[in-house]
Tab-separated table of C-alpha atoms and ligand atoms in Angstrom:
chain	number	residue	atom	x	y	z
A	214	UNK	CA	10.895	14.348	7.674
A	215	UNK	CA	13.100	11.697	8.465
A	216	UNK	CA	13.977	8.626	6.683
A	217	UNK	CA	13.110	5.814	7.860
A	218	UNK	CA	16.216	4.255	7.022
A	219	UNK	CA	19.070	6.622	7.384
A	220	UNK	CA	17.605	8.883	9.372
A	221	UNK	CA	19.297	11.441	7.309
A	222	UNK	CA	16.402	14.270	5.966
A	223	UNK	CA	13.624	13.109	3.542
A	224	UNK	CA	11.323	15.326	1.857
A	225	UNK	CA	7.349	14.644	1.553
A	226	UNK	CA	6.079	13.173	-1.857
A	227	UNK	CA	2.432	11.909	-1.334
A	228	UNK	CA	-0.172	12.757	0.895
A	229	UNK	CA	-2.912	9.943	0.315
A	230	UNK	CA	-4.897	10.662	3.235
A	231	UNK	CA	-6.026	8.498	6.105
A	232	UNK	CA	-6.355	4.986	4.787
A	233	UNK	CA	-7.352	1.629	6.235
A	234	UNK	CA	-5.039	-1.155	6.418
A	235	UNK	CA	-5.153	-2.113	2.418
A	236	UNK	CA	-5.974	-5.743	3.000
A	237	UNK	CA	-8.865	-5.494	6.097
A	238	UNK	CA	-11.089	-7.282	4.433
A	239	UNK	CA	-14.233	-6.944	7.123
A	240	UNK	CA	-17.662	-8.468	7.783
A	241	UNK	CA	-20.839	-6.557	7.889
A	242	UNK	CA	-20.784	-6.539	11.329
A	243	UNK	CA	-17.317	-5.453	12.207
A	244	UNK	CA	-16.103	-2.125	14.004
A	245	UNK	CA	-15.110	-0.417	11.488
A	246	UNK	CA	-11.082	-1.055	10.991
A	247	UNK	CA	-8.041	1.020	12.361
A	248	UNK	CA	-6.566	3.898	10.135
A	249	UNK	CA	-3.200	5.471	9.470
A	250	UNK	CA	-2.137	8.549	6.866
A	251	UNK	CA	-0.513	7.547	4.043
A	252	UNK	CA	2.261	9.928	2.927
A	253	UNK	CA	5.258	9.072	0.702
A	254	UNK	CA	8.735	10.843	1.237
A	255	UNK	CA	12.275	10.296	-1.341
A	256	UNK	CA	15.448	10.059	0.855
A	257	UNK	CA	17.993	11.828	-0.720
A	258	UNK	CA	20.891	10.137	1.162
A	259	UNK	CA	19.790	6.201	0.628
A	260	UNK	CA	17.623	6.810	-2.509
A	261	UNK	CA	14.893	5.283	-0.702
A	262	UNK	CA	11.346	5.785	-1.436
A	263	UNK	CA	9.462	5.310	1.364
A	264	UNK	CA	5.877	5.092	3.302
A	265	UNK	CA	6.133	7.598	6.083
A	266	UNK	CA	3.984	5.471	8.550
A	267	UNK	CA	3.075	2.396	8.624
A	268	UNK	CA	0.046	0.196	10.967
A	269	UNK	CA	1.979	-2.839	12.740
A	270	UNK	CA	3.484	-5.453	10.819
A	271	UNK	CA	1.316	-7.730	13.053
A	272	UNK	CA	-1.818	-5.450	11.730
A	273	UNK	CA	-0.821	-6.567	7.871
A	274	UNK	CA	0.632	-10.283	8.519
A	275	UNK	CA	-1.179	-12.546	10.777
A	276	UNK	CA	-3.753	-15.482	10.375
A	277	UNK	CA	-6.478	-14.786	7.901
A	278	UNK	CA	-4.139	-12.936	5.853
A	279	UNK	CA	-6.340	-12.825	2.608
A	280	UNK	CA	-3.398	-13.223	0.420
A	281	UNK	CA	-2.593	-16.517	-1.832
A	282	UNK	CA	-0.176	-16.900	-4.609
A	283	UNK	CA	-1.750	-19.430	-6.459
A	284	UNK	CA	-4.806	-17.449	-7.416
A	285	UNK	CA	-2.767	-16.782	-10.427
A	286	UNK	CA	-1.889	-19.552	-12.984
A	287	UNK	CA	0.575	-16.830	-14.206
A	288	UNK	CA	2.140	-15.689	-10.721
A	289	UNK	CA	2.359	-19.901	-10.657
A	290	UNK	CA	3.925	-20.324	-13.872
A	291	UNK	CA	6.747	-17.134	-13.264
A	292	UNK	CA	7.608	-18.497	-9.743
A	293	UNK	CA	8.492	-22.141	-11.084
A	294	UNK	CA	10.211	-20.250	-13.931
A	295	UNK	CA	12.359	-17.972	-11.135
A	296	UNK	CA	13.319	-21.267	-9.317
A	297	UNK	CA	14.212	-23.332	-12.246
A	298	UNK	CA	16.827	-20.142	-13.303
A	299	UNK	CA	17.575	-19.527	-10.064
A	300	UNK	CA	18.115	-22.802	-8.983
A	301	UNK	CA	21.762	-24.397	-7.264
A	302	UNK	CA	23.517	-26.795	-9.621
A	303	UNK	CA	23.284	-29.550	-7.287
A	304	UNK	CA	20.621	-30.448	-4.542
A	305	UNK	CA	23.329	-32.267	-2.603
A	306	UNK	CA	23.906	-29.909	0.084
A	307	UNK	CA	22.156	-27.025	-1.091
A	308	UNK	CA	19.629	-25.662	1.138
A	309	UNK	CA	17.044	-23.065	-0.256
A	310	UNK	CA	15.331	-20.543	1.894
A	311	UNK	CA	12.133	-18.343	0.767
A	312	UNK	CA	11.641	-15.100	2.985
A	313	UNK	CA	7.480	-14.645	2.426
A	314	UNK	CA	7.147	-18.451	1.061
A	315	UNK	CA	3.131	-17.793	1.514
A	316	UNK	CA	1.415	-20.923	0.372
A	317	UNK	CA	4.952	-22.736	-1.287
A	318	UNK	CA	4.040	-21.837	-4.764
A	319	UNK	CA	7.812	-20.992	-5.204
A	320	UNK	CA	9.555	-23.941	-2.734
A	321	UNK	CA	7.105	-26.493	-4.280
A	322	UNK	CA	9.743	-26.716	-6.949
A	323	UNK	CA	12.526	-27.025	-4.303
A	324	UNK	CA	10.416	-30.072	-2.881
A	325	UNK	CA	9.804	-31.482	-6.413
A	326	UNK	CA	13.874	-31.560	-7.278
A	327	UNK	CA	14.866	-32.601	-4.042
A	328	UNK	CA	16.476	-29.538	-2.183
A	329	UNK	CA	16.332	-29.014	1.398
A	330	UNK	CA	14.130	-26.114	1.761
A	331	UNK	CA	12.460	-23.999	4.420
A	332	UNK	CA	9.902	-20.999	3.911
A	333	UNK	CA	9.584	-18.202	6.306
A	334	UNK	CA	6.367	-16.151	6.619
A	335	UNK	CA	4.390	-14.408	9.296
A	336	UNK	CA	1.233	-15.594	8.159
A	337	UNK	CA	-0.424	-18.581	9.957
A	338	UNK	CA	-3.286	-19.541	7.345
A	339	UNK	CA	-0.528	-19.304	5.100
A	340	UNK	CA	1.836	-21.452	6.202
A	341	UNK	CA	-0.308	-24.302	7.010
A	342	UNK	CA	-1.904	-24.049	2.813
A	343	UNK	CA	2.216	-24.825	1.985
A	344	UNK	CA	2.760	-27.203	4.986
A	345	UNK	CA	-0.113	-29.509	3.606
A	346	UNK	CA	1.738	-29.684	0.131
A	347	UNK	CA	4.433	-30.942	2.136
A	348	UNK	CA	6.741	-27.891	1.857
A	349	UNK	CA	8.628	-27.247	4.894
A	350	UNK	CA	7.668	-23.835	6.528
A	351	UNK	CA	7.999	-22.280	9.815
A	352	UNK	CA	5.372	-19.287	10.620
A	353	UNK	CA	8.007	-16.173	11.628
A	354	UNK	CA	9.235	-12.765	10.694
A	355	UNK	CA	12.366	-13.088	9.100
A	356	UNK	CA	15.063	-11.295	11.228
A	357	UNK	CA	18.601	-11.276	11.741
A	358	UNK	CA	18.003	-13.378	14.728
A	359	UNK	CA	15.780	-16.204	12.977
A	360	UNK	CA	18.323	-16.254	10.249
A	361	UNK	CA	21.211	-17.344	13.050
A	362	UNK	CA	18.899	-19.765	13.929
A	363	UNK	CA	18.107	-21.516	10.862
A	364	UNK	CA	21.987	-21.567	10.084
A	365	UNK	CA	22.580	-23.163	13.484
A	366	UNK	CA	20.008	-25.823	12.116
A	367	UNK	CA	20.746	-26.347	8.952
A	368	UNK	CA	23.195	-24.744	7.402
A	369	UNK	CA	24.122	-21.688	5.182
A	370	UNK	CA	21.515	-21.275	2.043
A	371	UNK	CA	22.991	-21.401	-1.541
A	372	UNK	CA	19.790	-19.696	-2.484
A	373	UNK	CA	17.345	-17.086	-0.201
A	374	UNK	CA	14.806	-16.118	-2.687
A	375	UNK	CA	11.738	-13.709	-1.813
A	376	UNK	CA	9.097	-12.515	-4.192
A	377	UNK	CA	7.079	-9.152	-3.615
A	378	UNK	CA	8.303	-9.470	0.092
A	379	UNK	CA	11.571	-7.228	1.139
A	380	UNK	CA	9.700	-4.290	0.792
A	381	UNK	CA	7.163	-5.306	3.194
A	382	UNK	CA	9.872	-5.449	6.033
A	383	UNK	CA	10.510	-1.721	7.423
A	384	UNK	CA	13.897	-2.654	8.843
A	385	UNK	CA	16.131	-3.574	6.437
A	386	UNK	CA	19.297	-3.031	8.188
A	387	UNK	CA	18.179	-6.072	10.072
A	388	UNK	CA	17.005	-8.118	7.158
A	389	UNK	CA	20.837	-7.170	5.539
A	390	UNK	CA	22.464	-8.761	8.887
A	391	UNK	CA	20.225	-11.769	8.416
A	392	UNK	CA	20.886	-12.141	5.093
A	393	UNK	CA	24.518	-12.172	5.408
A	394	UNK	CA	24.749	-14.328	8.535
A	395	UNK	CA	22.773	-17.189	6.265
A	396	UNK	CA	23.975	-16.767	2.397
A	397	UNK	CA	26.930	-19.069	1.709
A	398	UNK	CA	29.997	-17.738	0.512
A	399	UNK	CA	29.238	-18.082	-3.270
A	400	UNK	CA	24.894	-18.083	-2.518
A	401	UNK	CA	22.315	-16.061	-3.760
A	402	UNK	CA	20.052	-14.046	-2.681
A	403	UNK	CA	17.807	-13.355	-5.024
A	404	UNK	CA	14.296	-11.135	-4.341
A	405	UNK	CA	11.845	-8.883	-6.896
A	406	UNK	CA	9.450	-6.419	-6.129
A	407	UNK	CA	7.318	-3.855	-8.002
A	408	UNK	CA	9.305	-1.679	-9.779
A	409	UNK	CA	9.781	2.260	-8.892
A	410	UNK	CA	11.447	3.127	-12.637
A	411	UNK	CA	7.882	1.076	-13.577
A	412	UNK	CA	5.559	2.834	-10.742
A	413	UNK	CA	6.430	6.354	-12.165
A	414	UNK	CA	6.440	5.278	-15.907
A	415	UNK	CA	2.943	4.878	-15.246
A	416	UNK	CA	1.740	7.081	-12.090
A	417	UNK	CA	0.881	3.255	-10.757
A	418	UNK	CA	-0.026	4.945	-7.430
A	419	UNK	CA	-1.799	2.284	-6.122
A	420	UNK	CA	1.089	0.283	-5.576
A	421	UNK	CA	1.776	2.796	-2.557
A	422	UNK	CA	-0.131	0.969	0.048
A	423	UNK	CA	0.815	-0.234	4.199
A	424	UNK	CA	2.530	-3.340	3.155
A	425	UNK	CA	4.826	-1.276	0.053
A	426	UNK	CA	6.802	0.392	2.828
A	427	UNK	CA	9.507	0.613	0.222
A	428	UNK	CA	9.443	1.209	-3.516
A	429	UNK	CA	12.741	-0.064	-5.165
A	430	UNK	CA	15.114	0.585	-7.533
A	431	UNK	CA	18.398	-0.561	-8.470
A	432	UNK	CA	19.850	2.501	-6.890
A	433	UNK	CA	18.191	2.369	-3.632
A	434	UNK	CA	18.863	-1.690	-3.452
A	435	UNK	CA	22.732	-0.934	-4.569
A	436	UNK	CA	23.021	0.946	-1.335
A	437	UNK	CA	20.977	-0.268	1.355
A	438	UNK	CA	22.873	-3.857	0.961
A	439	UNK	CA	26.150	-2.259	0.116
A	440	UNK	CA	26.654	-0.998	3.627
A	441	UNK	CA	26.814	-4.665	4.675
A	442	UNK	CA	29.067	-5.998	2.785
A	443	UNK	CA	26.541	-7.576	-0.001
A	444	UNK	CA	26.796	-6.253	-3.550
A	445	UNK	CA	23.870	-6.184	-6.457
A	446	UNK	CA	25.251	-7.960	-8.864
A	447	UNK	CA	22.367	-8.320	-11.594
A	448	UNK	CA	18.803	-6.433	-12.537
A	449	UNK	CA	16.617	-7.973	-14.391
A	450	UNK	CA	13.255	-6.470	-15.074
A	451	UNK	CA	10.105	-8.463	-15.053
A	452	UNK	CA	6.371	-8.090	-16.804
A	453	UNK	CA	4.618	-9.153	-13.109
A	454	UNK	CA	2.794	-7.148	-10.569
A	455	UNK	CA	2.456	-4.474	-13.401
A	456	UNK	CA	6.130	-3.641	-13.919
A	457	UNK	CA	8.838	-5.215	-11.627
A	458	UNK	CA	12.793	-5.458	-10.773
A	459	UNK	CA	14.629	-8.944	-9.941
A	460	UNK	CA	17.755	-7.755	-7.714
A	461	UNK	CA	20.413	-10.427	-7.344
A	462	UNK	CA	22.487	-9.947	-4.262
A	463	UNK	CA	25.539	-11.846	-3.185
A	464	UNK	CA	29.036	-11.320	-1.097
A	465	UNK	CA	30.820	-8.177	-2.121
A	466	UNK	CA	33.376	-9.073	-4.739
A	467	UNK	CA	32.708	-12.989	-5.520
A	468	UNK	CA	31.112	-12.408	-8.565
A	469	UNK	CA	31.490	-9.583	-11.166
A	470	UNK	CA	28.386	-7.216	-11.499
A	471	UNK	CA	26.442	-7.742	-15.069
A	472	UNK	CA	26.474	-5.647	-18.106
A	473	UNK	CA	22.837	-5.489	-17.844
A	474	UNK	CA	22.670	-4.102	-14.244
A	475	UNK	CA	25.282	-1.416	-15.017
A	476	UNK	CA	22.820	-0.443	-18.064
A	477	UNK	CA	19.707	-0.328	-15.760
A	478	UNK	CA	21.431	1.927	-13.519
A	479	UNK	CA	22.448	4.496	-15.778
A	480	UNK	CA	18.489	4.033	-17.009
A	481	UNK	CA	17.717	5.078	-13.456
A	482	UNK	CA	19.878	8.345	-13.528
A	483	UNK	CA	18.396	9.404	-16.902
A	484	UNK	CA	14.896	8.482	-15.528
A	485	UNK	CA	15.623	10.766	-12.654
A	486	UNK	CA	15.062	8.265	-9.870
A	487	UNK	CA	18.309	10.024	-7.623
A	488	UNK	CA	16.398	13.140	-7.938
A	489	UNK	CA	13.538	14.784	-5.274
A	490	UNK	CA	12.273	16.847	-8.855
A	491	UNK	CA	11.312	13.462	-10.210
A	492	UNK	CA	8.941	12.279	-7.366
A	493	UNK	CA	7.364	15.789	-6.887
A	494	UNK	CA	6.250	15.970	-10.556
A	495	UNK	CA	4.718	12.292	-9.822
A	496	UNK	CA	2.719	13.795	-6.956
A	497	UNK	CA	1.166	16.040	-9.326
A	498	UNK	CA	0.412	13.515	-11.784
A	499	UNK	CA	-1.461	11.571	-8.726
A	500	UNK	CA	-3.590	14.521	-8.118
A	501	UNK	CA	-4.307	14.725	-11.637
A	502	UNK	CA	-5.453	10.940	-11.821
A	503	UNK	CA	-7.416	12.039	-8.995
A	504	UNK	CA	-9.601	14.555	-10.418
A	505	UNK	CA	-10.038	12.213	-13.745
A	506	UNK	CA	-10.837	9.255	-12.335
A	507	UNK	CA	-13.980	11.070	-9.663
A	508	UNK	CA	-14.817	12.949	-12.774
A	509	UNK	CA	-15.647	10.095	-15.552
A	510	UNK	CA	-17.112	7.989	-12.698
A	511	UNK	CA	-19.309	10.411	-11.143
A	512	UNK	CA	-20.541	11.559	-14.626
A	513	UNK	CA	-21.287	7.757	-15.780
A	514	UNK	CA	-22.982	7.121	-11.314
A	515	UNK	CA	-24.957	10.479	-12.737
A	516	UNK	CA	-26.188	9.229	-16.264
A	517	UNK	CA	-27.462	5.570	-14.127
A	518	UNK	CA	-24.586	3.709	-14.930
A	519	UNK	CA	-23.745	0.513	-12.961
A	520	UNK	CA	-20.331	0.062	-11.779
A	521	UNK	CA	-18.523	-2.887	-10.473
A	522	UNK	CA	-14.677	-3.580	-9.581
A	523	UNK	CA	-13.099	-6.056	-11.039
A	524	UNK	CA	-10.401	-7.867	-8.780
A	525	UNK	CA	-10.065	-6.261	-5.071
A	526	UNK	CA	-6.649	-5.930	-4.905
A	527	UNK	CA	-4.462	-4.050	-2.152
A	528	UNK	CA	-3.706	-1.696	-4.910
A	529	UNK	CA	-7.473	-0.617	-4.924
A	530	UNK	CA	-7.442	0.231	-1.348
A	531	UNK	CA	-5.429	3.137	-2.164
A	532	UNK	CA	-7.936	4.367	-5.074
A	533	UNK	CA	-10.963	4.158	-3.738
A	534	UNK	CA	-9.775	5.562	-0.259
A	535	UNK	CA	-7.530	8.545	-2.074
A	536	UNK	CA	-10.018	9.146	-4.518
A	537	UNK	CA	-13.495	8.876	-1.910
A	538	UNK	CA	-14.975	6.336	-4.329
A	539	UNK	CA	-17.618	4.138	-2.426
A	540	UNK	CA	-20.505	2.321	-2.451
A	541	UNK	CA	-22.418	5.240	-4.197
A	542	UNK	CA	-20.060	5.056	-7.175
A	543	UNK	CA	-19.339	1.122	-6.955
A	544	UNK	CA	-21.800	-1.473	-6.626
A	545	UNK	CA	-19.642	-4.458	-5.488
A	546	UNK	CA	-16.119	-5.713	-6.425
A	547	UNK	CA	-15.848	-9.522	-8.201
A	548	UNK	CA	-12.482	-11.335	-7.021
A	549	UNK	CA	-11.463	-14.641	-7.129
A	550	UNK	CA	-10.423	-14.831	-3.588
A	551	UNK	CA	-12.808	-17.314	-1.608
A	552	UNK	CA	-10.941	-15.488	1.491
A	553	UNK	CA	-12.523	-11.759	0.398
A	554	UNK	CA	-16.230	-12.659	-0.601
A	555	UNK	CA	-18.730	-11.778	1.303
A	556	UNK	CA	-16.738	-9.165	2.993
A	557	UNK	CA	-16.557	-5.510	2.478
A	558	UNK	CA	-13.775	-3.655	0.723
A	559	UNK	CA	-11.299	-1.282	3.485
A	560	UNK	CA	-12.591	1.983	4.197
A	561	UNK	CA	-15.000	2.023	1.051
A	562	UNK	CA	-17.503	-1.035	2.501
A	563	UNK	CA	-18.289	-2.115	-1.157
A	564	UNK	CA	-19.301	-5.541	-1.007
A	565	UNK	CA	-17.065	-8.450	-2.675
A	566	UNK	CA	-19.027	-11.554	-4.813
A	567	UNK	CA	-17.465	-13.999	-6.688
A	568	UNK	CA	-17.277	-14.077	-10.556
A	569	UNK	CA	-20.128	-16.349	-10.676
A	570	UNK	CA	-22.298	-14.074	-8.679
A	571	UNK	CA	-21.316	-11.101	-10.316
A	572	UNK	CA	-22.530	-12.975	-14.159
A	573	UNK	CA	-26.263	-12.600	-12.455
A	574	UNK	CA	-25.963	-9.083	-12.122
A	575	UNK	CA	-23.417	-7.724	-14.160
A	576	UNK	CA	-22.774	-3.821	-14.392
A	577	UNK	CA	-22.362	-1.408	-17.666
A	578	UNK	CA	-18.480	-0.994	-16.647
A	579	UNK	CA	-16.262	-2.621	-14.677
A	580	UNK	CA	-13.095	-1.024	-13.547
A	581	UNK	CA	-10.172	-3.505	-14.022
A	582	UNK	CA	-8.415	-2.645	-10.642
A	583	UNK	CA	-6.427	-6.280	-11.112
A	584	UNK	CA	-4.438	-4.328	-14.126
A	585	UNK	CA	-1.277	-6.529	-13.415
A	586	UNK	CA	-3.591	-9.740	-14.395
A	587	UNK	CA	-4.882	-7.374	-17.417
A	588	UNK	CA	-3.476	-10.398	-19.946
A	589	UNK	CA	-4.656	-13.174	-17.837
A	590	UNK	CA	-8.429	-12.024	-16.916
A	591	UNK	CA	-8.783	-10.557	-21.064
A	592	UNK	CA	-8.378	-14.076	-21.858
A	593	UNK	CA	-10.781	-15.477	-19.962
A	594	UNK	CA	-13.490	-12.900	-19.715
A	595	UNK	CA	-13.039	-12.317	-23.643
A	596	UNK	CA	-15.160	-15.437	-23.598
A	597	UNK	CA	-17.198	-14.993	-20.606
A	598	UNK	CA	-18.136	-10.994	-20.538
A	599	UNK	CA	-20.968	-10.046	-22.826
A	600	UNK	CA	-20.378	-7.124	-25.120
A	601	UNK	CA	-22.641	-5.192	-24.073
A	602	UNK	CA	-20.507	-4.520	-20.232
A	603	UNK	CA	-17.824	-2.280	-21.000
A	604	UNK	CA	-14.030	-2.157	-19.193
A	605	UNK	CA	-12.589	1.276	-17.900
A	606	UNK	CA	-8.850	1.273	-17.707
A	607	UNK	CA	-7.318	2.943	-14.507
A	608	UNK	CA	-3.459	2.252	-15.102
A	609	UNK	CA	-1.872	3.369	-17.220
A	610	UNK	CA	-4.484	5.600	-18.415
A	611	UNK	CA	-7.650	6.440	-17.260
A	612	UNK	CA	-10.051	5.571	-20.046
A	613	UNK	CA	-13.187	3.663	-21.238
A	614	UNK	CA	-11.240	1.062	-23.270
A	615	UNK	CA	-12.788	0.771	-26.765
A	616	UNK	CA	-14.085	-2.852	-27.662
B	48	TYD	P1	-2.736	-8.979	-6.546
B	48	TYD	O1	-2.240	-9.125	-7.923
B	48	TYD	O2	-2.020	-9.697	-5.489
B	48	TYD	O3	-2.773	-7.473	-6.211
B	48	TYD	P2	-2.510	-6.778	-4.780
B	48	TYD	O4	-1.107	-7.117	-4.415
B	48	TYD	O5	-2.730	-5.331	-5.088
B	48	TYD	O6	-3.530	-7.341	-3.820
B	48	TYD	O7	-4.267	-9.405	-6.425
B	48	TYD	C1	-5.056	-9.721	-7.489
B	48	TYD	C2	-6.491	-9.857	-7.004
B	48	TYD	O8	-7.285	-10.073	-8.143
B	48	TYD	C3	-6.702	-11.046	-6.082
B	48	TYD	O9	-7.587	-10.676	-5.038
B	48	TYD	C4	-7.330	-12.097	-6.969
B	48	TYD	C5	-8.029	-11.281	-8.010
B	48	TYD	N1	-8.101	-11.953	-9.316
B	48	TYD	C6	-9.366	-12.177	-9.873
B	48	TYD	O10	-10.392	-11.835	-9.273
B	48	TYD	N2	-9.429	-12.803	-11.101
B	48	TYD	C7	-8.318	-13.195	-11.763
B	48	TYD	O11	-8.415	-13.762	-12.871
B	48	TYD	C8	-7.027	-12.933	-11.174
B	48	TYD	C9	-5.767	-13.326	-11.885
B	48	TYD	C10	-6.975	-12.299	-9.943
């Protein structure tokens, strides 16, 4: 196999199967959606662990992209946090970029203290939900040649920030030319993403999905950027999306690399994250999340238990698809997500209802696929969820969680 990346060799982790594209969404009456196989492979050259294929980027990013940030009072709450640390000095002069702004939850606190901002996604619907808060965003794949153009415009950015984006973008050789064409001499760039030391921890497997072309670490980020002349000069690891890394990038040699990020790495080498043995034992474990999870939910499906899902997520695309879980096992999903109601999960055609709906007909377990929200959703449905519907864990353990 080769990598993606360095086209040097890269060996095969994962073989998930043919999957759907994790956020087709579809209507009763659509043809049923376009597949790919999902396989893993490590790179032992650039580190990277990668997606082997992946559908188009156009098949993943386009106008009903069901996707919004602000579902989450929490994801709302971290992003203004991330700015506010983040943030230039002084908003004279300083102009702020966002690569995957989706609806401006981040840049809305750009707008609030007065920077000059612009957000980038692919993503019409998405775009015009941060446009009418008055945020300043242009509907476009970030590339090398988009980021000459918004320096011709207006300037070099202080600060490019991105939030559970960079992996998404399968060429980062061109995203590393962009970025250093637009970053100002002392700037930024600043992005987190779910966490690989976090995604083996755990055996979070569903965070392997078409738009996770790349799972990071601090190793892999050190040396993709490093070969154009941008250095990691910070880690800091975060609770969201279930476990995730904030990489800090900026010109090589401006500022001196942290303490903490030279701790992190050496983490990483213990952890085993340089090494192909490391991501073949987490294969395994996969298969052996596999067999548990079909096994406790075809035995409860068996004894005339009801099952529901609890948050569709991307995440649960790769379950239910990897696992053949359908709508034999699962009755519907609930979700939030005005966008996903009354549509059919990918691949397993399990309907989705809102939260409301789902309180007239609720199951005797429902699977908390949403696990990131885990703290968020407990404290709301610890008021709402009757005690007599029971939660099965998935991640990190596959259990009926005790009440
Ligand atoms: P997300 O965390 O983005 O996961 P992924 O990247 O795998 O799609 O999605 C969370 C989903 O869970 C989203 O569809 C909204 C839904 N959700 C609820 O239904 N209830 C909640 O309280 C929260 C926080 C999310």
């Amino acid at each position: 196999m080769q990598c993606r990346h360095c086209n040097n060799t890269a060996v095969i982790v994962n073989d998930f199967g043919s999957m759907p594209v994790a956020n087709a969404f579809r209507n009763e009456s659509d043809e049923d959606s376009f597949r790919y196989n999902l396989t893993t492979s490590f790179c032992d050259s650039c580190k990277l662990f990668q997606i082997n294929d992946n559908p188009e980027v156009t098949q993943m990013f386009h106008n009903s992209y069901p996707f919004f940030t602000s579902t989450s009072k929490v994801m709302v709450n971290h992003f203004s946090e991330f700015f506010q640390e983040f943030k230039p000095d002084s908003s004279t002069d300083s102009f702020i970029v966002e690569i995957g702004s989706n609806d401006g939850s981040l840049l809305a606190q750009a707008k609030n203290d007065g920077f000059h901002h612009l957000g980038v996604d692919p993503s019409g619907n998405v775009v015009e939900r941060a446009k009418n808060r008055g945020i300043n965003a242009i509907c476009e794949f970030f590339t090398e040649k988009l980021a000459k153009d918004i320096k011709t415009e207006h300037g070099m950015a202080k600060r490019i920030f991105a939030a559970n984006v960079i992996c998404h973008i399968p060429d980062l050789h061109d995203l590393a030319r962009g970025i250093k064409e637009l970053l100002a001499t002392d700037g930024l760039f600043v992005f987190e993403e779910p966490y690989l030391g976090s995604m083996l921890e755990k055996v979070s497997y569903d965070q392997i999905y078409d738009e996770h072309i790349y799972i990071f670490s601090g190793i892999s980020v050190q040396s993709v950027f490093a070969e154009y002349g941008l250095q990691l000069i910070d880690l800091q690891e975060q609770s969201t999306h279930g476990g995730s890394m904030r990489y800090v990038i900026a010109h090589e040699g401006f500022y001196t690399p942290s303490g903490e990020m030279l701790n992190i790495l050496d983490r990483e080498k213990e952890q085993g994250l340089n090494k192909i043995e490391t991501y073949l034992e987490f294969a395994n474990k996969c298969e052996k999340r596999k067999s548990e999870l079909s096994e406790l939910l075809s035995g409860l499906a068996k004894n005339g238990k009801r099952i529901a899902g609890y948050g569709a997520t991307s995440k649960s695309t790769t379950i239910l698809n990897y696992c053949n879980i359908g709508n034999d096992i699962i009755e519907y999903f609930c979700d939030t997500t005005p966008e996903k109601q009354g549509k059919l999960t990918p691949g397993s055609h399990i309907p989705v209802i809102s939260r409301a709906d789902a309180q007239e007909r609720l199951p005797d377990y429902f699977i908390l696929f949403a696990w990131n929200h885990a703290e968020e959703i407990m404290r709301f449905e610890s008021e709402s969820m009757p005690s007599n519907v029971a939660w099965i864990s998935i991640i990190p353990k596959i259990e009926i969680v005790p009440r």
